[in-house]
PDB file of C-alpha atoms in Angstrom:
ATOM      1  CA  MET W   1      -0.793 -15.116 -28.041  1.00  0.00           C
ATOM      2  CA  ILE W   2       1.705 -12.533 -29.321  1.00  0.00           C
ATOM      3  CA  ASP W   3      -0.586  -9.685 -28.205  1.00  0.00           C
ATOM      4  CA  PHE W   4      -0.859 -11.315 -24.785  1.00  0.00           C
ATOM      5  CA  LEU W   5       2.927 -11.636 -24.410  1.00  0.00           C
ATOM      6  CA  LEU W   6       3.519  -8.068 -25.555  1.00  0.00           C
ATOM      7  CA  SER W   7       0.925  -6.506 -23.262  1.00  0.00           C
ATOM      8  CA  SER W   8       1.429  -8.837 -20.299  1.00  0.00           C
ATOM      9  CA  PHE W   9       5.047  -9.933 -20.642  1.00  0.00           C
ATOM     10  CA  PHE W  10       5.372 -10.159 -16.858  1.00  0.00           C
ATOM     11  CA  ILE W  11       2.751 -12.891 -16.440  1.00  0.00           C
ATOM     12  CA  PRO W  12       4.926 -15.719 -17.858  1.00  0.00           C
ATOM     13  CA  VAL W  13       7.561 -14.668 -15.310  1.00  0.00           C
ATOM     14  CA  TYR W  14       5.114 -15.687 -12.575  1.00  0.00           C
ATOM     15  CA  PHE W  15       4.763 -19.127 -14.097  1.00  0.00           C
ATOM     16  CA  ILE W  16       8.511 -19.570 -14.511  1.00  0.00           C
ATOM     17  CA  THR W  17       9.084 -18.533 -10.886  1.00  0.00           C
ATOM     18  CA  TRP W  18       6.410 -20.947  -9.700  1.00  0.00           C
ATOM     19  CA  VAL W  19       8.033 -23.839 -11.586  1.00  0.00           C
ATOM     20  CA  VAL W  20      11.440 -23.005 -10.099  1.00  0.00           C
ATOM     21  CA  SER W  21       9.915 -22.610  -6.629  1.00  0.00           C
ATOM     22  CA  MET W  22       8.487 -26.125  -6.867  1.00  0.00           C
ATOM     23  CA  LEU W  23      11.728 -27.614  -8.191  1.00  0.00           C
ATOM     24  CA  THR W  24      13.677 -26.052  -5.307  1.00  0.00           C
ATOM     25  CA  TYR W  25      11.000 -26.570  -2.652  1.00  0.00           C
ATOM     26  CA  LYS W  26      13.161 -28.906  -0.558  1.00  0.00           C
ATOM     27  CA  LYS W  27      15.395 -25.940   0.260  1.00  0.00           C
ATOM     28  CA  TYR W  28      12.728 -24.167   2.278  1.00  0.00           C
ATOM     29  CA  PHE W  29       9.752 -26.509   2.794  1.00  0.00           C
ATOM     30  CA  ASP W  30      10.032 -26.287   6.600  1.00  0.00           C
ATOM     31  CA  THR W  31      10.473 -22.492   6.814  1.00  0.00           C
ATOM     32  CA  VAL W  32       8.063 -19.550   6.725  1.00  0.00           C
ATOM     33  CA  MET W  33       8.540 -19.626   2.952  1.00  0.00           C
ATOM     34  CA  ARG W  34       6.723 -22.963   2.669  1.00  0.00           C
ATOM     35  CA  PHE W  35       3.642 -21.154   1.322  1.00  0.00           C
ATOM     36  CA  PHE W  36       5.676 -19.243  -1.258  1.00  0.00           C
ATOM     37  CA  PRO W  37       4.689 -21.450  -4.237  1.00  0.00           C
ATOM     38  CA  ILE W  38       1.026 -20.982  -3.306  1.00  0.00           C
ATOM     39  CA  PHE W  39       1.505 -17.215  -3.242  1.00  0.00           C
ATOM     40  CA  ILE W  40       3.146 -17.253  -6.686  1.00  0.00           C
ATOM     41  CA  ALA W  41       0.455 -19.533  -8.146  1.00  0.00           C
ATOM     42  CA  TYR W  42      -2.245 -17.270  -6.697  1.00  0.00           C
ATOM     43  CA  THR W  43      -0.526 -14.270  -8.268  1.00  0.00           C
ATOM     44  CA  PHE W  44      -0.259 -16.006 -11.634  1.00  0.00           C
ATOM     45  CA  PHE W  45      -3.918 -17.039 -11.793  1.00  0.00           C
ATOM     46  CA  THR W  46      -5.096 -13.639 -10.520  1.00  0.00           C
ATOM     47  CA  GLU W  47      -3.207 -11.848 -13.288  1.00  0.00           C
ATOM     48  CA  LEU W  48      -4.361 -14.358 -15.871  1.00  0.00           C
ATOM     49  CA  LEU W  49      -7.998 -13.993 -14.836  1.00  0.00           C
ATOM     50  CA  GLY W  50      -7.599 -10.203 -14.770  1.00  0.00           C
ATOM     51  CA  TYR W  51      -6.305 -10.268 -18.337  1.00  0.00           C
ATOM     52  CA  PHE W  52      -9.206 -12.406 -19.567  1.00  0.00           C
ATOM     53  CA  ILE W  53     -11.815 -10.242 -17.820  1.00  0.00           C
ATOM     54  CA  PHE W  54     -10.293  -7.078 -19.253  1.00  0.00           C
ATOM     55  CA  THR W  55     -10.016  -8.546 -22.766  1.00  0.00           C
ATOM     56  CA  TYR W  56     -13.034 -10.815 -23.224  1.00  0.00           C
ATOM     57  CA  ASP W  57     -16.627  -9.935 -22.337  1.00  0.00           C
ATOM     58  CA  GLU W  58     -17.567 -13.553 -21.637  1.00  0.00           C
ATOM     59  CA  PHE W  59     -15.339 -13.507 -18.536  1.00  0.00           C
ATOM     60  CA  SER W  60     -17.044 -10.453 -17.043  1.00  0.00           C
ATOM     61  CA  PHE W  61     -18.382 -10.372 -13.485  1.00  0.00           C
ATOM     62  CA  PHE W  62     -21.056  -7.833 -14.440  1.00  0.00           C
ATOM     63  CA  GLU W  63     -24.044  -7.867 -16.771  1.00  0.00           C
ATOM     64  CA  GLU W  64     -23.818  -4.131 -17.456  1.00  0.00           C
ATOM     65  CA  GLU W  65     -21.823  -3.515 -20.622  1.00  0.00           C
ATOM     66  CA  GLU W  66     -20.007  -0.473 -19.232  1.00  0.00           C
ATOM     67  CA  TYR W  67     -18.635  -2.627 -16.400  1.00  0.00           C
ATOM     68  CA  ALA W  68     -17.780  -5.678 -18.498  1.00  0.00           C
ATOM     69  CA  TRP W  69     -14.031  -5.015 -18.323  1.00  0.00           C
ATOM     70  CA  HIS W  70     -13.924  -4.240 -14.598  1.00  0.00           C
ATOM     71  CA  ASN W  71     -11.571  -6.725 -12.941  1.00  0.00           C
ATOM     72  CA  VAL W  72     -10.421  -4.677  -9.963  1.00  0.00           C
ATOM     73  CA  ILE W  73     -12.293  -6.748  -7.365  1.00  0.00           C
ATOM     74  CA  ILE W  74      -9.987  -9.730  -7.844  1.00  0.00           C
ATOM     75  CA  TYR W  75      -6.971  -7.467  -7.308  1.00  0.00           C
ATOM     76  CA  ASN W  76      -8.502  -5.947  -4.184  1.00  0.00           C
ATOM     77  CA  VAL W  77      -9.009  -9.399  -2.694  1.00  0.00           C
ATOM     78  CA  TYR W  78      -5.516 -10.387  -3.813  1.00  0.00           C
ATOM     79  CA  THR W  79      -3.797  -7.427  -2.162  1.00  0.00           C
ATOM     80  CA  ILE W  80      -5.569  -7.971   1.170  1.00  0.00           C
ATOM     81  CA  VAL W  81      -4.682 -11.680   1.253  1.00  0.00           C
ATOM     82  CA  THR W  82      -1.076 -11.236   0.151  1.00  0.00           C
ATOM     83  CA  PHE W  83      -0.273  -8.330   2.459  1.00  0.00           C
ATOM     84  CA  ILE W  84      -1.553 -10.365   5.410  1.00  0.00           C
ATOM     85  CA  PHE W  85       0.708 -13.204   4.265  1.00  0.00           C
ATOM     86  CA  PHE W  86       3.721 -10.888   3.977  1.00  0.00           C
ATOM     87  CA  PHE W  87       3.215  -9.426   7.453  1.00  0.00           C
ATOM     88  CA  TRP W  88       2.765 -12.887   8.935  1.00  0.00           C
ATOM     89  CA  MET W  89       5.966 -14.027   7.252  1.00  0.00           C
ATOM     90  CA  TYR W  90       8.100 -11.205   8.679  1.00  0.00           C
ATOM     91  CA  TRP W  91       6.410 -11.456  12.067  1.00  0.00           C
ATOM     92  CA  LYS W  92       7.513 -15.094  12.181  1.00  0.00           C
ATOM     93  CA  LEU W  93      11.027 -14.288  10.932  1.00  0.00           C
ATOM     94  CA  VAL W  94      11.982 -11.744  13.594  1.00  0.00           C
ATOM     95  CA  SER W  95      12.606 -12.947  17.115  1.00  0.00           C
ATOM     96  CA  ALA W  96      12.863  -9.747  19.168  1.00  0.00           C
ATOM     97  CA  LYS W  97       9.580  -9.036  20.926  1.00  0.00           C
ATOM     98  CA  LYS W  98       9.737  -5.307  20.170  1.00  0.00           C
ATOM     99  CA  TYR W  99      10.119  -6.055  16.440  1.00  0.00           C
ATOM    100  CA  LYS W 100       7.252  -8.538  16.516  1.00  0.00           C
ATOM    101  CA  ASN W 101       5.041  -5.957  18.209  1.00  0.00           C
ATOM    102  CA  SER W 102       6.039  -3.312  15.664  1.00  0.00           C
ATOM    103  CA  ILE W 103       5.196  -5.575  12.735  1.00  0.00           C
ATOM    104  CA  LEU W 104       1.898  -6.477  14.382  1.00  0.00           C
ATOM    105  CA  ALA W 105       1.159  -2.758  14.734  1.00  0.00           C
ATOM    106  CA  VAL W 106       1.811  -1.924  11.074  1.00  0.00           C
ATOM    107  CA  ALA W 107      -0.106  -5.031   9.995  1.00  0.00           C
ATOM    108  CA  SER W 108      -3.066  -3.794  12.047  1.00  0.00           C
ATOM    109  CA  LEU W 109      -2.703  -0.375  10.427  1.00  0.00           C
ATOM    110  CA  SER W 110      -2.806  -2.040   7.025  1.00  0.00           C
ATOM    111  CA  ILE W 111      -5.965  -3.998   7.837  1.00  0.00           C
ATOM    112  CA  ILE W 112      -7.659  -0.901   9.259  1.00  0.00           C
ATOM    113  CA  SER W 113      -6.758   1.072   6.127  1.00  0.00           C
ATOM    114  CA  PHE W 114      -8.370  -1.616   3.971  1.00  0.00           C
ATOM    115  CA  LEU W 115     -11.527  -1.555   6.092  1.00  0.00           C
ATOM    116  CA  ILE W 116     -11.714   2.236   5.778  1.00  0.00           C
ATOM    117  CA  SER W 117     -11.132   2.073   2.030  1.00  0.00           C
ATOM    118  CA  ILE W 118     -13.861  -0.550   1.600  1.00  0.00           C
ATOM    119  CA  VAL W 119     -16.310   1.742   3.402  1.00  0.00           C
ATOM    120  CA  LEU W 120     -15.327   4.897   1.515  1.00  0.00           C
ATOM    121  CA  GLN W 121     -14.781   3.321  -1.915  1.00  0.00           C
ATOM    122  CA  ASP W 122     -16.526   0.743  -4.049  1.00  0.00           C
ATOM    123  CA  PRO W 123     -14.184  -2.288  -4.071  1.00  0.00           C
ATOM    124  CA  MET W 124     -16.117  -3.804  -6.973  1.00  0.00           C
ATOM    125  CA  HIS W 125     -15.169  -1.004  -9.336  1.00  0.00           C
ATOM    126  CA  THR W 126     -12.154   0.855  -7.954  1.00  0.00           C
ATOM    127  CA  GLY W 127      -8.800  -0.062  -6.503  1.00  0.00           C
ATOM    128  CA  LEU W 128      -8.284   0.453  -2.788  1.00  0.00           C
ATOM    129  CA  TYR W 129      -5.209   2.497  -3.531  1.00  0.00           C
ATOM    130  CA  PHE W 130      -5.103   4.370  -0.214  1.00  0.00           C
ATOM    131  CA  ALA W 131      -4.892   1.079   1.670  1.00  0.00           C
ATOM    132  CA  ASP W 132      -2.417  -0.338  -0.842  1.00  0.00           C
ATOM    133  CA  ILE W 133      -0.104   2.627  -0.332  1.00  0.00           C
ATOM    134  CA  VAL W 134      -0.336   2.400   3.467  1.00  0.00           C
ATOM    135  CA  SER W 135       0.320  -1.340   3.281  1.00  0.00           C
ATOM    136  CA  SER W 136       3.328  -0.911   0.989  1.00  0.00           C
ATOM    137  CA  TYR W 137       4.990   1.522   3.382  1.00  0.00           C
ATOM    138  CA  SER W 138       4.112  -0.758   6.286  1.00  0.00           C
ATOM    139  CA  LEU W 139       5.727  -3.699   4.517  1.00  0.00           C
ATOM    140  CA  LEU W 140       8.864  -1.653   3.841  1.00  0.00           C
ATOM    141  CA  PHE W 141       9.056  -0.984   7.577  1.00  0.00           C
ATOM    142  CA  ALA W 142       8.671  -4.695   8.377  1.00  0.00           C
ATOM    143  CA  ILE W 143      11.470  -5.563   5.921  1.00  0.00           C
ATOM    144  CA  PHE W 144      13.675  -2.876   7.478  1.00  0.00           C
ATOM    145  CA  LEU W 145      13.152  -4.448  10.909  1.00  0.00           C
ATOM    146  CA  TYR W 146      14.062  -7.868   9.527  1.00  0.00           C
ATOM    147  CA  PHE W 147      17.340  -6.568   8.092  1.00  0.00           C
ATOM    148  CA  LYS W 148      18.043  -4.559  11.235  1.00  0.00           C
ATOM    149  CA  GLU W 149      17.666  -7.619  13.448  1.00  0.00           C
ATOM    150  CA  LYS W 150      19.977  -9.658  11.218  1.00  0.00           C
ATOM    151  CA  ARG W 151      22.591  -6.920  11.489  1.00  0.00           C
ATOM    152  CA  ASN W 152      22.178  -6.778  15.266  1.00  0.00           C
ATOM    153  CA  GLU W 153      22.779 -10.519  15.358  1.00  0.00           C
ATOM    154  CA  GLY W 154      26.059 -10.089  13.517  1.00  0.00           C
ATOM    155  CA  TYR W 155      25.038 -11.268  10.057  1.00  0.00           C
ATOM    156  CA  PRO W 156      26.340  -9.335   7.039  1.00  0.00           C
ATOM    157  CA  PHE W 157      23.782  -7.436   4.989  1.00  0.00           C
ATOM    158  CA  PHE W 158      24.612  -9.326   1.804  1.00  0.00           C
ATOM    159  CA  GLN W 159      23.711 -12.991   2.254  1.00  0.00           C
ATOM    160  CA  LYS W 160      24.162 -14.602  -1.126  1.00  0.00           C
ATOM    161  CA  LYS W 161      22.847 -18.035  -0.138  1.00  0.00           C
ATOM    162  CA  ASN W 162      19.922 -16.865   1.986  1.00  0.00           C
ATOM    163  CA  LEU W 163      16.665 -17.114   0.032  1.00  0.00           C
ATOM    164  CA  MET W 164      14.960 -14.708   2.417  1.00  0.00           C
ATOM    165  CA  PHE W 165      17.557 -12.046   1.648  1.00  0.00           C
ATOM    166  CA  TRP W 166      16.732 -12.116  -2.069  1.00  0.00           C
ATOM    167  CA  VAL W 167      12.982 -12.237  -1.490  1.00  0.00           C
ATOM    168  CA  SER W 168      13.220  -9.256   0.857  1.00  0.00           C
ATOM    169  CA  ILE W 169      15.330  -7.294  -1.639  1.00  0.00           C
ATOM    170  CA  GLY W 170      12.714  -8.056  -4.296  1.00  0.00           C
ATOM    171  CA  PHE W 171       9.840  -6.903  -2.104  1.00  0.00           C
ATOM    172  CA  PHE W 172      11.729  -3.811  -0.982  1.00  0.00           C
ATOM    173  CA  THR W 173      12.673  -2.756  -4.516  1.00  0.00           C
ATOM    174  CA  PHE W 174       9.125  -3.116  -5.808  1.00  0.00           C
ATOM    175  CA  HIS W 175       7.312  -1.497  -2.889  1.00  0.00           C
ATOM    176  CA  LEU W 176       9.737   1.406  -2.868  1.00  0.00           C
ATOM    177  CA  VAL W 177       8.272   2.570  -6.197  1.00  0.00           C
ATOM    178  CA  PHE W 178       4.820   0.944  -6.249  1.00  0.00           C
ATOM    179  CA  PRO W 179       3.028   3.448  -3.953  1.00  0.00           C
ATOM    180  CA  HIS W 180       4.170   6.414  -6.049  1.00  0.00           C
ATOM    181  CA  LEU W 181       3.194   4.833  -9.368  1.00  0.00           C
ATOM    182  CA  TYR W 182      -0.144   3.669  -7.962  1.00  0.00           C
ATOM    183  CA  PHE W 183      -0.916   7.134  -6.605  1.00  0.00           C
ATOM    184  CA  ILE W 184      -0.168   8.695 -10.002  1.00  0.00           C
ATOM    185  CA  GLY W 185      -2.356   6.102 -11.711  1.00  0.00           C
ATOM    186  CA  PHE W 186      -5.394   7.086  -9.647  1.00  0.00           C
ATOM    187  CA  GLU W 187      -4.821  10.781  -9.020  1.00  0.00           C
ATOM    188  CA  MET W 188      -3.040  11.791 -12.241  1.00  0.00           C
ATOM    189  CA  PRO W 189      -4.293   9.409 -14.944  1.00  0.00           C
ATOM    190  CA  GLU W 190      -3.096  11.708 -17.743  1.00  0.00           C
ATOM    191  CA  THR W 191       0.478  11.429 -16.480  1.00  0.00           C
ATOM    192  CA  TRP W 192       0.048   7.667 -16.074  1.00  0.00           C
ATOM    193  CA  ILE W 193      -0.963   7.336 -19.709  1.00  0.00           C
ATOM    194  CA  GLU W 194       1.457   9.905 -21.144  1.00  0.00           C
ATOM    195  CA  TYR W 195       4.540   8.259 -19.643  1.00  0.00           C
ATOM    196  CA  ASN W 196       3.219   4.687 -19.955  1.00  0.00           C
ATOM    197  CA  LEU W 197       3.741   4.103 -16.242  1.00  0.00           C
ATOM    198  CA  ARG W 198       1.809   0.853 -16.426  1.00  0.00           C
ATOM    199  CA  LYS W 199       4.739  -0.554 -18.387  1.00  0.00           C
ATOM    200  CA  VAL W 200       7.146   0.863 -15.804  1.00  0.00           C
ATOM    201  CA  LEU W 201       5.221  -0.920 -13.060  1.00  0.00           C
ATOM    202  CA  GLN W 202       5.372  -4.167 -15.020  1.00  0.00           C
ATOM    203  CA  VAL W 203       9.142  -3.805 -15.407  1.00  0.00           C
ATOM    204  CA  PHE W 204       9.489  -3.492 -11.643  1.00  0.00           C
ATOM    205  CA  ILE W 205       7.389  -6.623 -11.245  1.00  0.00           C
ATOM    206  CA  VAL W 206       9.868  -8.468 -13.452  1.00  0.00           C
ATOM    207  CA  ILE W 207      12.768  -7.040 -11.432  1.00  0.00           C
ATOM    208  CA  MET W 208      11.159  -8.211  -8.186  1.00  0.00           C
ATOM    209  CA  TYR W 209      10.603 -11.718  -9.517  1.00  0.00           C
ATOM    210  CA  SER W 210      14.144 -11.782 -10.889  1.00  0.00           C
ATOM    211  CA  PHE W 211      15.369 -11.359  -7.320  1.00  0.00           C
ATOM    212  CA  PHE W 212      13.063 -14.202  -6.283  1.00  0.00           C
ATOM    213  CA  LEU W 213      14.566 -16.423  -8.971  1.00  0.00           C
ATOM    214  CA  ILE W 214      18.118 -15.558  -7.926  1.00  0.00           C
ATOM    215  CA  GLY W 215      17.265 -16.533  -4.367  1.00  0.00           C
ATOM    216  CA  LEU W 216      15.633 -19.788  -5.435  1.00  0.00           C
ATOM    217  CA  PHE W 217      18.666 -20.766  -7.501  1.00  0.00           C
ATOM    218  CA  LEU W 218      21.379 -19.632  -5.063  1.00  0.00           C
ATOM    219  CA  GLY W 219      19.614 -20.288  -1.770  1.00  0.00           C
ATOM    220  CA  LYS W 220      20.933 -23.031   0.475  1.00  0.00           C
ATOM    221  CA  ARG W 221      18.894 -24.824   3.081  1.00  0.00           C
ATOM    222  CA  ASN W 222      21.394 -24.230   5.889  1.00  0.00           C
ATOM    223  CA  SER W 223      21.651 -20.520   5.024  1.00  0.00           C
ATOM    224  CA  PHE W 224      17.962 -19.672   5.452  1.00  0.00           C
ATOM    225  CA  ARG W 225      17.386 -17.307   8.358  1.00  0.00           C
TER     226      ARG W 225
END
């Protein structure tokens, strides 16, 4: 258990966030965030399964010993599903037609990039990092449009009691650094290992979920927009 907590200290944060999201569900149950607890639970169980596959041979998807620790397929499925959810969420949040069309365009670009990556790479044994990077930048653009529309409508940038503000800040912070770390991990593995960038990525996961938690605690039902 201690080894698990030391190597995967971010996973319990998922569980804590899920518990809080359920306890505060009445604040946002009728908004686009109504699927948020499902997303967090999916994340938690994906990471937990990934840890068990990587650590214990009996959880392997493959009979070949050299592939026993390969868990990347569950993360590839996870990223496709969650990015589609994120784009849908911001598409629903914005009201201007031009912003909706722009988000639909970058969402389509994301899906196309995943299809290309699946053809050119083996999703069973390698991460679809090209598509992940394209999707991260696309999500950043969708978040930018959300904030831009709120500003155009006269809302201040800082909205302490708006859950969506904190969630968006969390997403934006994480995906601002994720593409660069992910690229290094695949293209410069020596640098990834030397500077322990896996741990850096995990720290940013905790930061992102900390923003989620702040939003869940401070968010008010009548402030969601």
